[in-house]
Coordinates of C-alpha atoms and ligand atoms in Angstrom, one line a residue:
M1 CA -27.3 -4.2 -33.4
P2 CA -26.1 -7.8 -32.9
L3 CA -22.4 -8.5 -33.1
S4 CA -21.3 -9.1 -36.7
F5 CA -19.1 -12.0 -37.7
E6 CA -16.2 -9.6 -38.4
N7 CA -16.5 -8.1 -34.9
I8 CA -16.6 -11.5 -33.2
A9 CA -13.6 -12.6 -35.3
A10 CA -11.7 -9.5 -34.4
L11 CA -12.4 -9.9 -30.7
A12 CA -11.6 -13.6 -30.7
L13 CA -8.3 -13.0 -32.6
E14 CA -7.3 -10.2 -30.3
M15 CA -7.8 -12.6 -27.3
Q16 CA -5.7 -15.3 -28.8
H17 CA -2.6 -13.3 -28.2
G18 CA -1.9 -15.0 -24.9
L19 CA -2.8 -11.9 -22.9
A20 CA 0.2 -12.2 -20.7
S21 CA 0.9 -8.5 -20.3
H22 CA -0.8 -5.2 -19.6
D23 CA -0.7 -4.4 -23.3
R24 CA -2.8 -7.3 -24.2
F25 CA -5.4 -6.5 -21.6
N26 CA -5.4 -3.0 -22.8
R27 CA -6.0 -4.1 -26.4
M28 CA -8.8 -6.3 -25.4
I29 CA -10.5 -3.5 -23.5
G30 CA -9.9 -1.1 -26.3
I31 CA -11.7 -3.4 -28.8
I32 CA -14.7 -4.0 -26.5
H33 CA -14.8 -0.2 -25.8
R34 CA -15.0 0.6 -29.5
L35 CA -17.2 -2.3 -30.5
F36 CA -20.0 -1.5 -28.0
L37 CA -19.5 2.3 -28.2
C38 CA -19.0 2.5 -24.4
D39 CA -18.1 5.6 -22.5
A40 CA -16.3 3.6 -19.8
T41 CA -15.1 0.0 -20.0
A42 CA -13.0 -2.0 -17.5
L43 CA -11.5 -5.4 -17.0
L44 CA -11.3 -6.2 -13.3
R45 CA -9.7 -9.0 -11.4
Y46 CA -11.6 -10.3 -8.4
E47 CA -9.5 -11.0 -5.3
L48 CA -9.8 -10.5 -1.5
Q49 CA -13.5 -9.5 -1.8
S50 CA -12.4 -6.6 -4.1
F51 CA -12.3 -5.7 -7.8
R52 CA -8.9 -4.6 -9.0
P53 CA -8.7 -2.9 -12.5
L54 CA -6.4 -4.6 -15.0
A55 CA -7.3 -2.4 -17.9
I56 CA -9.6 0.5 -18.4
A57 CA -10.9 2.8 -21.2
G58 CA -12.7 6.1 -20.8
L59 CA -11.9 6.3 -17.1
A60 CA -9.6 8.6 -15.1
P61 CA -6.1 7.2 -14.9
D62 CA -6.2 7.0 -11.1
V63 CA -8.8 4.3 -11.4
M64 CA -6.0 1.8 -12.0
G65 CA -4.8 2.3 -8.5
R66 CA -8.2 1.9 -6.9
R67 CA -9.4 -1.3 -5.2
F68 CA -13.1 -1.6 -5.1
R69 CA -14.4 -3.6 -2.1
I70 CA -17.6 -5.3 -3.0
D71 CA -19.1 -4.5 0.4
A72 CA -18.7 -0.8 -0.3
H73 CA -20.1 -0.9 -3.9
P74 CA -23.5 -2.4 -4.4
R75 CA -23.2 -2.6 -8.2
F76 CA -19.9 -4.6 -7.9
E77 CA -21.5 -6.8 -5.2
A78 CA -24.4 -7.5 -7.6
I79 CA -22.0 -8.5 -10.3
A80 CA -19.9 -10.7 -8.0
R81 CA -23.0 -12.5 -6.8
A82 CA -25.0 -12.8 -10.0
G83 CA -23.4 -15.7 -11.9
D84 CA -24.6 -14.2 -15.2
V85 CA -25.0 -11.0 -17.2
V86 CA -26.2 -8.1 -15.0
R87 CA -28.1 -5.3 -16.8
F88 CA -28.7 -2.4 -14.4
P89 CA -31.8 -0.4 -15.2
A90 CA -30.9 3.0 -16.7
E91 CA -32.6 4.8 -13.8
S92 CA -31.2 2.4 -11.1
D93 CA -30.4 4.4 -8.0
L94 CA -27.6 2.1 -6.9
P95 CA -24.5 4.4 -6.7
D96 CA -22.2 3.8 -9.6
P97 CA -18.5 3.3 -8.6
Y98 CA -17.4 5.2 -11.7
D99 CA -19.4 8.3 -10.9
G100 CA -17.1 11.2 -11.2
L101 CA -14.4 9.0 -12.7
I102 CA -15.4 9.4 -16.4
P103 CA -13.6 12.6 -17.4
E104 CA -16.0 13.1 -20.3
S105 CA -19.1 12.9 -18.0
P106 CA -18.6 13.9 -14.4
A107 CA -22.1 12.7 -13.2
L108 CA -23.5 9.4 -14.2
H109 CA -27.2 9.6 -13.4
V110 CA -29.3 7.9 -16.0
H111 CA -27.0 5.6 -18.1
A112 CA -26.6 2.1 -19.5
C113 CA -24.6 -0.2 -17.3
I114 CA -23.7 -3.9 -17.8
G115 CA -21.6 -6.1 -15.6
L116 CA -20.3 -9.4 -16.9
P117 CA -18.9 -11.7 -14.3
L118 CA -15.9 -13.8 -15.5
F119 CA -15.8 -17.4 -14.3
Y120 CA -13.4 -20.2 -14.5
G121 CA -15.6 -23.2 -13.7
Q122 CA -17.4 -22.1 -10.5
T123 CA -14.7 -19.6 -9.5
L124 CA -15.3 -15.9 -10.0
M125 CA -12.0 -14.6 -11.5
G126 CA -13.1 -11.1 -12.5
A127 CA -15.6 -9.0 -14.4
L128 CA -16.0 -6.8 -17.4
T129 CA -18.0 -3.6 -17.0
L130 CA -19.6 -1.6 -19.8
D131 CA -21.0 1.8 -19.2
A132 CA -22.6 4.3 -21.7
I133 CA -24.2 7.6 -21.2
A134 CA -26.9 6.8 -23.7
A135 CA -29.5 4.8 -21.7
D136 CA -30.3 2.4 -24.6
Q137 CA -26.8 1.9 -25.8
F138 CA -26.7 -1.8 -25.1
S139 CA -30.3 -2.7 -25.6
G140 CA -29.6 -4.1 -29.1
Y141 CA -27.3 -6.9 -27.7
S142 CA -28.8 -10.1 -26.5
D143 CA -27.7 -11.8 -23.3
D144 CA -26.3 -14.6 -25.3
E145 CA -24.0 -12.2 -27.2
L146 CA -22.9 -10.7 -24.0
R147 CA -22.3 -14.1 -22.5
F148 CA -20.2 -15.0 -25.5
V149 CA -18.0 -11.9 -25.0
A150 CA -17.7 -12.7 -21.3
S151 CA -16.6 -16.3 -22.0
L152 CA -13.9 -15.1 -24.4
A153 CA -12.7 -12.6 -21.9
A154 CA -12.8 -15.2 -19.1
T155 CA -10.7 -17.7 -21.1
A156 CA -8.2 -14.9 -21.9
L157 CA -8.0 -13.8 -18.3
N158 CA -7.5 -17.4 -17.1
N159 CA -4.7 -18.0 -19.6
A160 CA -3.0 -14.9 -18.5
L161 CA -3.3 -15.9 -14.8
L162 CA -2.0 -19.4 -15.6
L163 CA 1.0 -18.0 -17.4
E164 CA 1.7 -15.7 -14.4
Q165 CA 1.5 -18.8 -12.1
L166 CA 3.9 -20.7 -14.3
E167 CA 6.4 -17.9 -14.3
K168 CA 6.2 -17.8 -10.5
S169 CA 6.7 -21.5 -10.1
A170 CA 10.1 -21.2 -11.7
T171 CA 11.2 -19.8 -8.3
P172 CA 11.7 -22.4 -5.5
Y173 CA 8.7 -21.8 -3.3
I174 CA 5.8 -19.4 -3.4
P175 CA 3.1 -19.9 -0.8
S176 CA -0.3 -19.0 -1.9
P177 CA 0.2 -15.2 -2.1
R178 CA -3.1 -14.2 -0.8
S179 CA -5.1 -15.8 2.0
H180 CA -7.7 -14.4 4.3
D181 CA -5.2 -14.4 7.1
S182 CA -5.2 -11.3 9.3
N183 CA -1.4 -11.3 9.0
I184 CA -1.9 -10.5 5.3
A185 CA 0.5 -7.9 3.7
E186 CA -1.1 -4.8 2.3
E187 CA -0.8 -4.4 -1.4
M188 CA 2.1 -2.4 -2.7
I189 CA 0.7 -0.1 -5.4
G190 CA 3.0 1.0 -8.3
E191 CA 3.9 0.0 -11.9
S192 CA 6.9 2.2 -12.4
S193 CA 10.1 0.5 -13.4
V194 CA 11.8 1.2 -10.0
M195 CA 8.8 -0.5 -8.3
Q196 CA 8.9 -3.4 -10.6
I197 CA 12.6 -3.9 -9.9
L198 CA 11.8 -3.7 -6.1
R199 CA 9.0 -6.3 -6.5
K200 CA 11.4 -8.7 -8.3
E201 CA 14.1 -8.2 -5.7
I202 CA 11.5 -9.0 -3.0
A203 CA 10.4 -12.1 -4.8
V204 CA 14.0 -13.3 -5.1
V205 CA 15.1 -12.7 -1.5
A206 CA 11.9 -13.5 0.3
P207 CA 12.0 -17.3 0.1
S208 CA 15.7 -17.4 1.1
D209 CA 16.3 -17.1 4.8
L210 CA 18.7 -14.2 4.5
N211 CA 18.5 -11.2 6.7
V212 CA 17.3 -8.1 4.9
L213 CA 18.1 -4.5 5.5
I214 CA 15.4 -2.2 4.0
T215 CA 16.6 1.4 3.4
G216 CA 14.7 4.3 2.1
N217 CA 13.5 7.8 3.1
T218 CA 10.7 8.4 5.5
G219 CA 7.2 7.3 4.3
T220 CA 8.4 5.4 1.3
G221 CA 6.7 2.1 2.3
K222 CA 9.5 0.2 4.1
E223 CA 7.0 -1.4 6.4
L224 CA 5.0 -2.6 3.5
V225 CA 8.1 -4.1 2.0
A226 CA 8.8 -5.9 5.2
Q227 CA 5.3 -7.4 5.3
S228 CA 5.6 -8.4 1.7
L229 CA 8.9 -10.2 2.4
H230 CA 7.4 -12.1 5.3
Q231 CA 4.3 -13.0 3.3
Q232 CA 6.3 -14.4 0.4
S233 CA 8.7 -16.3 2.7
Q234 CA 8.5 -19.9 4.0
R235 CA 7.8 -18.4 7.4
A236 CA 4.5 -16.8 6.2
S237 CA 2.3 -19.0 8.4
K238 CA 4.4 -18.0 11.5
P239 CA 4.2 -14.6 13.1
M240 CA 6.1 -11.5 12.0
I241 CA 6.8 -9.6 15.2
Y242 CA 7.3 -5.9 15.1
L243 CA 9.7 -3.9 17.2
N244 CA 10.4 -0.2 16.8
C245 CA 14.0 0.4 18.0
A246 CA 13.5 4.2 18.2
A247 CA 10.6 3.9 20.7
L248 CA 12.6 1.9 23.2
P249 CA 14.2 3.5 26.2
E250 CA 17.5 1.7 26.7
S251 CA 16.5 0.4 30.1
V252 CA 13.6 -1.7 28.8
A253 CA 15.0 -2.5 25.4
E254 CA 16.9 -5.6 26.5
S255 CA 13.9 -7.1 28.2
E256 CA 11.7 -6.3 25.2
L257 CA 14.1 -8.1 22.9
F258 CA 15.1 -11.0 25.0
G259 CA 12.5 -11.3 27.8
H260 CA 13.1 -11.5 31.5
V261 CA 12.5 -13.8 34.4
K262 CA 10.5 -13.0 37.5
G263 CA 12.5 -10.8 39.9
A264 CA 15.2 -9.8 37.4
F265 CA 14.5 -6.2 38.2
T266 CA 11.9 -4.2 40.1
G267 CA 8.6 -4.6 38.4
A268 CA 9.5 -8.0 36.8
V269 CA 6.6 -9.7 38.6
K270 CA 6.5 -12.7 36.3
D271 CA 8.5 -14.4 33.5
R272 CA 8.0 -12.7 30.2
A273 CA 9.1 -13.8 26.7
G274 CA 10.9 -11.2 24.6
K275 CA 10.3 -10.4 20.9
F276 CA 12.9 -12.9 19.8
E277 CA 11.1 -15.8 21.5
L278 CA 7.7 -14.6 20.2
A279 CA 9.1 -14.5 16.7
D280 CA 10.6 -18.1 16.9
G281 CA 10.1 -19.8 13.6
G282 CA 9.0 -16.6 12.0
T283 CA 10.3 -13.1 11.3
L284 CA 11.4 -10.3 13.6
F285 CA 11.0 -6.8 12.0
L286 CA 13.4 -4.4 13.7
D287 CA 12.1 -1.0 12.5
E288 CA 14.4 2.1 12.8
I289 CA 17.3 -0.2 13.5
G290 CA 19.7 2.8 13.2
E291 CA 18.4 4.0 16.6
L292 CA 19.4 0.9 18.5
P293 CA 21.8 1.7 21.4
L294 CA 25.3 0.3 21.0
T295 CA 25.0 -1.9 24.0
L296 CA 22.1 -3.7 22.5
Q297 CA 23.7 -3.9 19.1
A298 CA 26.3 -6.1 20.7
K299 CA 23.7 -8.4 22.2
L300 CA 21.7 -8.5 18.9
L301 CA 24.9 -9.5 17.1
R302 CA 25.4 -12.4 19.4
V303 CA 21.9 -13.8 18.7
L304 CA 22.5 -13.4 15.0
Q305 CA 25.8 -15.2 15.2
Y306 CA 24.9 -18.1 17.5
G307 CA 21.1 -18.2 17.5
D308 CA 20.9 -18.2 21.3
L309 CA 19.9 -15.7 23.8
Q310 CA 19.4 -15.2 27.5
R311 CA 16.4 -13.7 29.2
V312 CA 17.3 -10.9 31.5
G313 CA 18.1 -12.4 35.0
E314 CA 18.6 -15.9 33.7
D315 CA 21.7 -17.9 32.9
R316 CA 20.1 -20.6 30.8
Q317 CA 20.6 -20.1 27.0
L318 CA 17.5 -20.3 24.7
K319 CA 17.8 -21.3 21.1
V320 CA 15.7 -19.4 18.6
D321 CA 15.2 -19.6 14.9
V322 CA 14.4 -16.1 13.7
R323 CA 14.8 -14.3 10.5
I324 CA 15.6 -10.6 10.9
I325 CA 14.2 -7.9 8.6
A326 CA 15.5 -4.5 9.6
A327 CA 14.5 -1.1 8.3
T328 CA 16.0 2.4 8.6
N329 CA 15.8 5.8 7.0
V330 CA 19.3 6.8 8.2
D331 CA 22.5 6.1 6.3
L332 CA 23.9 3.2 8.3
K333 CA 27.2 3.3 6.5
Q334 CA 27.6 6.8 7.7
S335 CA 26.6 5.7 11.2
V336 CA 29.3 3.0 11.0
I337 CA 31.9 5.6 10.1
N338 CA 30.9 8.0 12.9
G339 CA 30.8 5.1 15.4
S340 CA 27.2 5.0 16.3
F341 CA 26.5 1.7 14.6
R342 CA 28.7 -1.4 14.8
S343 CA 30.2 -2.4 11.5
D344 CA 30.0 -6.2 12.2
L345 CA 26.3 -5.9 12.9
Y346 CA 25.8 -3.8 9.8
H347 CA 27.4 -6.5 7.7
R348 CA 25.3 -9.2 9.3
L349 CA 22.1 -7.3 8.6
S350 CA 22.8 -6.0 5.2
V351 CA 23.5 -9.4 3.5
F352 CA 20.7 -8.4 1.2
P353 CA 20.0 -4.7 1.1
L354 CA 16.8 -3.5 -0.4
H355 CA 16.3 0.2 -1.3
V356 CA 12.8 1.6 -1.5
P357 CA 12.7 4.5 -4.0
T358 CA 11.3 7.9 -3.2
L359 CA 7.9 8.8 -4.5
Q360 CA 9.4 11.3 -6.9
E361 CA 11.4 8.6 -8.6
R362 CA 8.1 6.6 -9.3
G363 CA 6.6 9.2 -11.7
A364 CA 3.0 8.2 -12.7
D365 CA 2.7 5.9 -9.7
I366 CA 1.7 9.1 -7.9
V367 CA -1.6 9.0 -9.8
L368 CA -2.2 5.3 -9.0
L369 CA -1.5 5.9 -5.3
A370 CA -3.8 8.9 -5.3
G371 CA -6.6 6.7 -6.6
F372 CA -5.8 4.0 -4.1
F373 CA -5.8 6.4 -1.2
C374 CA -9.0 8.1 -2.5
E375 CA -10.8 4.8 -2.6
R376 CA -9.7 4.0 1.0
C377 CA -10.6 7.5 2.2
R378 CA -14.0 7.3 0.5
A379 CA -14.8 4.0 2.2
K380 CA -13.5 5.2 5.6
F381 CA -15.4 8.5 5.7
G382 CA -18.5 7.3 3.8
I383 CA -18.0 9.7 0.9
K384 CA -20.2 8.6 -2.0
H385 CA -18.0 9.6 -4.9
L386 CA -14.5 10.9 -4.6
S387 CA -12.5 11.9 -7.7
V388 CA -9.3 13.7 -8.4
S389 CA -9.7 16.6 -11.0
K390 CA -7.2 16.8 -13.8
A391 CA -5.8 20.0 -12.4
A392 CA -5.3 18.4 -9.0
R393 CA -3.6 15.4 -10.6
D394 CA -1.2 17.7 -12.4
L395 CA -0.4 19.4 -9.1
L396 CA 0.3 16.1 -7.4
L397 CA 2.6 15.0 -10.3
A398 CA 4.5 18.3 -10.1
Y399 CA 5.1 18.2 -6.3
D400 CA 8.3 16.6 -5.0
W401 CA 6.8 14.7 -2.0
P402 CA 9.6 14.9 0.7
G403 CA 7.4 12.8 3.0
N404 CA 6.7 10.2 0.2
A405 CA 3.7 7.9 0.1
R406 CA 2.7 8.8 3.7
E407 CA 2.6 12.5 2.8
L408 CA 0.5 11.7 -0.2
E409 CA -1.9 9.6 1.9
H410 CA -2.3 12.4 4.4
A411 CA -2.6 15.1 1.7
I412 CA -5.4 13.1 0.0
Y413 CA -7.2 12.6 3.3
R414 CA -6.9 16.3 4.2
A415 CA -8.0 17.4 0.8
A416 CA -11.0 15.1 0.9
M417 CA -12.1 16.6 4.2
M418 CA -11.7 20.1 2.8
A419 CA -13.6 19.2 -0.5
Q420 CA -16.3 17.4 1.4
A421 CA -17.0 20.4 3.6
E422 CA -17.5 22.5 0.5
A423 CA -19.4 20.0 -1.6
V424 CA -23.0 20.7 -2.5
N425 CA -23.9 17.1 -3.3
D426 CA -22.5 13.6 -3.0
D427 CA -19.9 14.2 -5.7
V428 CA -16.7 15.3 -4.1
S429 CA -14.0 16.3 -6.5
L430 CA -10.5 17.1 -5.3
Q431 CA -9.3 20.4 -6.7
P432 CA -5.8 22.1 -6.4
Q433 CA -7.1 24.5 -3.8
H434 CA -7.9 21.6 -1.4
F435 CA -4.2 20.8 -1.2
S436 CA -1.8 22.8 0.9
L437 CA 1.3 21.7 -1.0
S438 CA 3.9 24.4 -1.6
G439 CA 7.3 24.8 -3.1
S440 CA 9.9 22.1 -2.7
E441 CA 12.0 24.0 -0.2
A442 CA 9.1 24.6 2.2
P443 CA 6.4 22.0 2.0
A444 CA 3.4 23.1 4.0
H445 CA 3.9 20.7 6.8
I446 CA 7.4 21.8 7.7
M447 CA 6.8 25.5 7.6
A448 CA 6.5 27.4 10.9
V449 CA 3.0 28.6 11.8
N450 CA 1.9 30.9 9.1
H451 CA 0.3 34.1 10.3
D452 CA -2.0 34.0 7.3
T453 CA -3.6 30.7 8.3
P454 CA -7.3 31.0 9.1
M455 CA -8.2 31.2 12.8
Q456 CA -8.9 27.9 14.4
S457 CA -9.5 26.5 17.9
L458 CA -6.6 27.0 20.3
K459 CA -6.4 23.2 20.6
D460 CA -6.0 22.7 16.9
A461 CA -3.5 25.5 16.7
Q462 CA -1.5 23.9 19.5
L463 CA -1.5 20.5 17.7
Q464 CA -0.5 22.2 14.5
F465 CA 2.4 24.0 16.2
Q466 CA 3.6 20.8 17.8
R467 CA 3.5 19.0 14.5
D468 CA 5.4 21.7 12.7
Y469 CA 7.9 22.1 15.6
I470 CA 8.6 18.4 15.9
L471 CA 9.1 18.1 12.1
R472 CA 11.5 21.0 12.2
A473 CA 13.5 19.3 15.0
Y474 CA 13.3 16.0 13.1
N475 CA 14.7 17.6 9.9
A476 CA 17.3 19.5 11.9
S477 CA 18.5 16.2 13.5
D478 CA 19.1 14.5 10.1
R479 CA 15.8 12.6 10.5
K480 CA 17.1 10.7 13.5
W481 CA 14.3 10.3 16.1
A482 CA 16.7 9.6 19.0
L483 CA 18.6 12.8 18.3
C484 CA 15.4 14.7 17.8
A485 CA 14.2 13.6 21.2
R486 CA 17.4 14.9 22.7
I487 CA 17.0 18.2 21.0
L488 CA 13.5 18.5 22.3
E489 CA 14.5 17.2 25.7
I490 CA 11.8 14.6 25.8
D491 CA 11.8 10.8 26.3
P492 CA 12.2 9.0 22.9
G493 CA 9.3 6.7 23.7
N494 CA 7.0 9.7 24.4
L495 CA 8.2 11.4 21.3
H496 CA 7.4 8.3 19.3
R497 CA 3.9 8.2 20.7
L498 CA 3.4 11.9 20.2
A499 CA 4.6 11.8 16.6
K500 CA 2.2 8.9 16.0
K501 CA -0.7 10.8 17.5
L502 CA 0.1 13.9 15.4
G503 CA 0.2 11.7 12.3
I504 CA 3.9 12.4 11.6
K505 CA 5.1 8.8 12.0
Ligands
LIG1 N1 3.4 1.3 -2.7 C1 2.5 1.6 -1.8 N2 1.2 1.2 -2.0 C2 0.2 1.5 -1.1 N3 0.4 2.1 0.1 C3 1.6 2.5 0.3 C4 2.7 2.3 -0.5 N4 3.8 2.8 0.0 C5 3.5 3.3 1.2 N5 2.2 3.2 1.4 C6 1.4 3.7 2.6 O1 2.1 4.8 3.0 C7 2.2 4.8 4.5 C8 3.6 4.9 4.9 O2 4.2 3.6 4.6 P1 5.2 2.9 5.6 O3 4.8 3.1 7.0 O4 5.5 1.5 5.1 O5 6.5 3.8 5.3 P2 8.0 3.7 6.0 O6 9.0 3.8 4.9 O7 8.0 2.6 7.0 O8 8.0 5.1 6.8 P3 9.0 5.5 8.1 O9 10.3 5.8 7.5 O10 8.3 6.8 8.5 O11 8.9 4.4 9.1 C9 1.4 3.6 4.9 O12 0.1 4.0 5.2 C10 1.4 2.7 3.7 O13 0.4 1.8 3.7
LIG2 MG1 8.2 2.6 9.1

């Protein structure tokens, strides 16, 4: 069944629309999906050795949040390397990345599958994939016809990317957003309007040299925002140095921040640069700034005002050029009122405040993030196919996520482990019973040990108890780690390490 003139004309016209927005990509995929009678169709962008879906038809909605690394998906690797139309034999035993992700057809064993790499010149920009359950669905189309569709799609994709580039160049300076640098920011998933606003704000403030204060509840992604700010700044080629203010006992904090000289105190056996010096020319990320002791707040303020500092034990002043990005999940305005945070420092830091919305405010982004974490978890634990059932998706959408994206990430990992243990073959599907989410007042992870929980090893039970107890103390201390450490009567640094080990932080 060769492509008719009407079909080609319809396709070409549809692609003449400029394709600047998601709608246009969706229309293009919709037309190809119908034209070729596919069961699953996707337009994918190739970047960072991965394929990222731009538009899909026939696939589960969480696919839009997945990032398919080519080294983890032999079919995508074949498409990326081929340079031309790839027709996979119907009985090919290469795992299909969409297996379990086509709601109409949970298992994709024998099926028709075509990959069309999209090139601009010699550069691979993306791919179109066409899948159909009927093994001979595409045999009536010649390679030339498929190449023609691919070249139309490649032109359209290229136009859309060029437009995007043009829009970006209206702002003063955007360094190449993605390099293969190890310092690279992780991607921030989310298409909700609150996330689009946040992305715009980041793009506006990143190239300026203003200090930024990132606020938001625990686990919302503040650290990702900080990375993204640094990556889009003019300091991107310089380091971003990380310092967690909550994990610092007061006695070592000053030397951590400003360095020390040999002999400054017992144990100072040689000169050591502090985080400020290490960040010179780049960015210093002060995480959990609300926990910084008052004495250090005064010293930090001085550096921000005059750009100079002294190593502990030295009189000489050092000049540094550092941009500060700070983050906190406490209400600093309240801390200023109750005297635990200096108001002058607050005003210096919050020249440009950025607020990261809670997961609940992001609506359907929950589904994209679930897909994103599933794909990560799948690759990490070598699960062949990992999908989210419709019932599980509904459950995730209905839950209120007090621990935000981090809680979702952990919930997906835990559910995947549970589902894998039960699975009879390679197809692991997450079902509601694999999640232990409960009502909004008492999410599973902050309940006390439940006497109905199945028996487990004493060690696991102890870890579980520690996790629950620390979370209780943390919630009781208004989510302030320093206060939490005081309640539990342990050293803040040790609490920080323990909370990390238990997966709470
Ligand atoms: N939009 C997002 N896209 C992808 N991953 C995300 C997103 N937001 C958060 N995450 C992931 O969720 C986890 C928690 O994010 P992050 O550490 O940035 O949160 P946080 O706000 O700094 O938390 P805390 O207040 O506890 O310090 C990380 O693994 C991060 O990669
Ligand atoms: Mg953080």
